[in-house]
Amino acid sequence: QVQLVESGGGLVQAGGSLRLSCAASGSIFSRNAMGWYRQAPGKQRELVATITSGGSTNYADSVKGRFGIARDNAKNTVYLQMNSLKPEDTAVYYCWALGIRDYWGQGTQVTVSS
């Protein structure tokens, strides 16, 4: 059973920082691509950042230079460091992992006030 559990969301002022964490179960972690998506109210879920098992990263243009994704295989955890946050970053952030299918966490709310 694959489980992805996010933490670290919250309320922050514009220009602030947050770090999201996603703890993954078992063997899915070390050899699978993982990442973060987000969904704002009334909008479709969109990619934020992904990281392969080898550490290659990919970012949405809207977060390049502000967000950083990293993984710690020893802790089965993937992180999203979010800096210089903007009100338009407000969304529910979902952890994602690619296995025999897409796996998703339950989501964590990030709210950026202006």
Short mmCIF file of C-alpha atoms in Angstrom, two decimals:
data_model
loop_
_atom_site.label_atom_id
_atom_site.label_comp_id
_atom_site.label_asym_id
_atom_site.label_seq_id
_atom_site.Cartn_x
_atom_site.Cartn_y
_atom_site.Cartn_z
CA GLN A 1 0.00 0.00 0.00
CA VAL A 2 1.51 3.29 -1.11
CA GLN A 3 0.99 6.27 1.14
CA LEU A 4 2.10 9.87 0.69
CA VAL A 5 1.67 12.17 3.68
CA GLU A 6 2.26 15.90 3.28
CA SER A 7 3.03 18.43 5.99
CA GLY A 8 4.28 21.98 6.30
CA GLY A 9 1.50 24.05 4.80
CA GLY A 10 0.09 27.13 6.46
CA LEU A 11 -0.49 30.86 6.27
CA VAL A 12 2.36 33.17 5.33
CA GLN A 13 2.69 36.76 4.21
CA ALA A 14 3.79 37.62 0.69
CA GLY A 15 7.55 37.41 0.41
CA GLY A 16 7.78 34.74 3.08
CA SER A 17 8.87 31.13 2.92
CA LEU A 18 7.47 27.69 3.68
CA ARG A 19 8.85 24.18 3.35
CA LEU A 20 6.57 21.32 2.48
CA SER A 21 7.47 17.72 3.25
CA CYS A 22 6.08 14.50 1.83
CA ALA A 23 6.79 11.23 3.60
CA ALA A 24 6.45 8.24 1.29
CA SER A 25 5.88 4.61 2.18
CA GLY A 26 8.21 1.79 1.36
CA SER A 27 9.90 0.79 -1.81
CA ILE A 28 8.11 3.24 -4.06
CA PHE A 29 10.30 6.07 -2.95
CA SER A 30 13.88 5.54 -3.98
CA ARG A 31 13.32 4.50 -7.59
CA ASN A 32 10.32 6.62 -8.51
CA ALA A 33 9.87 10.10 -9.82
CA MET A 34 8.07 12.30 -7.34
CA GLY A 35 6.90 15.84 -7.20
CA TRP A 36 4.41 18.47 -6.20
CA TYR A 37 1.25 19.72 -7.85
CA ARG A 38 -1.14 22.42 -6.70
CA GLN A 39 -4.76 23.32 -7.20
CA ALA A 40 -6.19 26.76 -6.55
CA PRO A 41 -9.94 27.33 -6.11
CA GLY A 42 -11.74 27.15 -9.45
CA LYS A 43 -8.61 26.06 -11.30
CA GLN A 44 -7.21 22.78 -12.58
CA ARG A 45 -4.45 20.97 -10.77
CA GLU A 46 -1.08 22.04 -12.14
CA LEU A 47 2.48 20.82 -11.93
CA VAL A 48 4.78 22.71 -9.58
CA ALA A 49 7.97 20.66 -9.57
CA THR A 50 9.19 17.11 -10.11
CA ILE A 51 12.35 15.20 -9.27
CA THR A 52 13.52 11.90 -10.73
CA SER A 53 15.15 9.05 -8.84
CA GLY A 54 18.47 10.37 -10.13
CA GLY A 55 17.81 13.88 -8.87
CA SER A 56 16.92 15.65 -12.11
CA THR A 57 14.42 18.42 -11.50
CA ASN A 58 11.72 20.20 -13.48
CA TYR A 59 9.79 23.32 -12.48
CA ALA A 60 6.78 25.24 -13.66
CA ASP A 61 7.83 28.57 -15.15
CA SER A 62 5.80 30.38 -12.50
CA VAL A 63 7.97 29.05 -9.65
CA LYS A 64 11.43 28.89 -11.25
CA GLY A 65 13.99 30.70 -9.15
CA ARG A 66 11.69 30.76 -6.11
CA PHE A 67 10.95 27.10 -5.33
CA GLY A 68 13.34 24.20 -4.86
CA ILE A 69 12.54 20.48 -4.80
CA ALA A 70 14.78 17.92 -3.14
CA ARG A 71 14.59 14.35 -1.92
CA ASP A 72 16.18 12.44 0.93
CA ASN A 73 16.17 8.76 0.05
CA ALA A 74 17.33 7.77 3.52
CA LYS A 75 14.24 9.40 5.02
CA ASN A 76 11.85 8.50 2.20
CA THR A 77 10.94 12.16 2.01
CA VAL A 78 10.63 14.77 -0.71
CA TYR A 79 10.68 18.47 0.09
CA LEU A 80 9.48 21.65 -1.56
CA GLN A 81 11.19 24.81 -0.36
CA MET A 82 9.08 27.79 -1.32
CA ASN A 83 10.62 31.26 -1.12
CA SER A 84 9.42 34.72 -2.15
CA LEU A 85 5.86 33.49 -1.94
CA LYS A 86 3.15 35.40 -3.77
CA PRO A 87 -0.62 35.51 -3.22
CA GLU A 88 -1.04 33.62 -6.50
CA ASP A 89 0.82 30.68 -4.93
CA THR A 90 -2.19 30.12 -2.68
CA ALA A 91 -3.48 26.60 -3.32
CA VAL A 92 -3.74 23.09 -1.98
CA TYR A 93 -0.40 21.42 -2.63
CA TYR A 94 -0.36 17.70 -3.42
CA CYS A 95 2.53 15.30 -3.27
CA TRP A 96 2.74 12.97 -6.28
CA ALA A 97 4.62 9.78 -7.02
CA LEU A 98 4.82 7.79 -10.23
CA GLY A 99 4.50 4.02 -9.82
CA ILE A 100 2.32 1.53 -11.66
CA ARG A 101 -0.09 4.45 -11.58
CA ASP A 102 -0.10 7.99 -10.21
CA TYR A 103 -0.19 8.20 -6.43
CA TRP A 104 -1.34 11.29 -4.55
CA GLY A 105 -1.20 12.63 -1.03
CA GLN A 106 -4.16 14.16 0.73
CA GLY A 107 -2.98 17.73 0.13
CA THR A 108 -1.84 20.57 2.36
CA GLN A 109 -3.17 24.13 2.22
CA VAL A 110 -0.80 27.00 1.50
CA THR A 111 -2.24 30.48 1.88
CA VAL A 112 -0.21 33.58 1.02
CA SER A 113 -1.64 36.88 2.21
CA SER A 114 -0.89 40.18 0.49
#
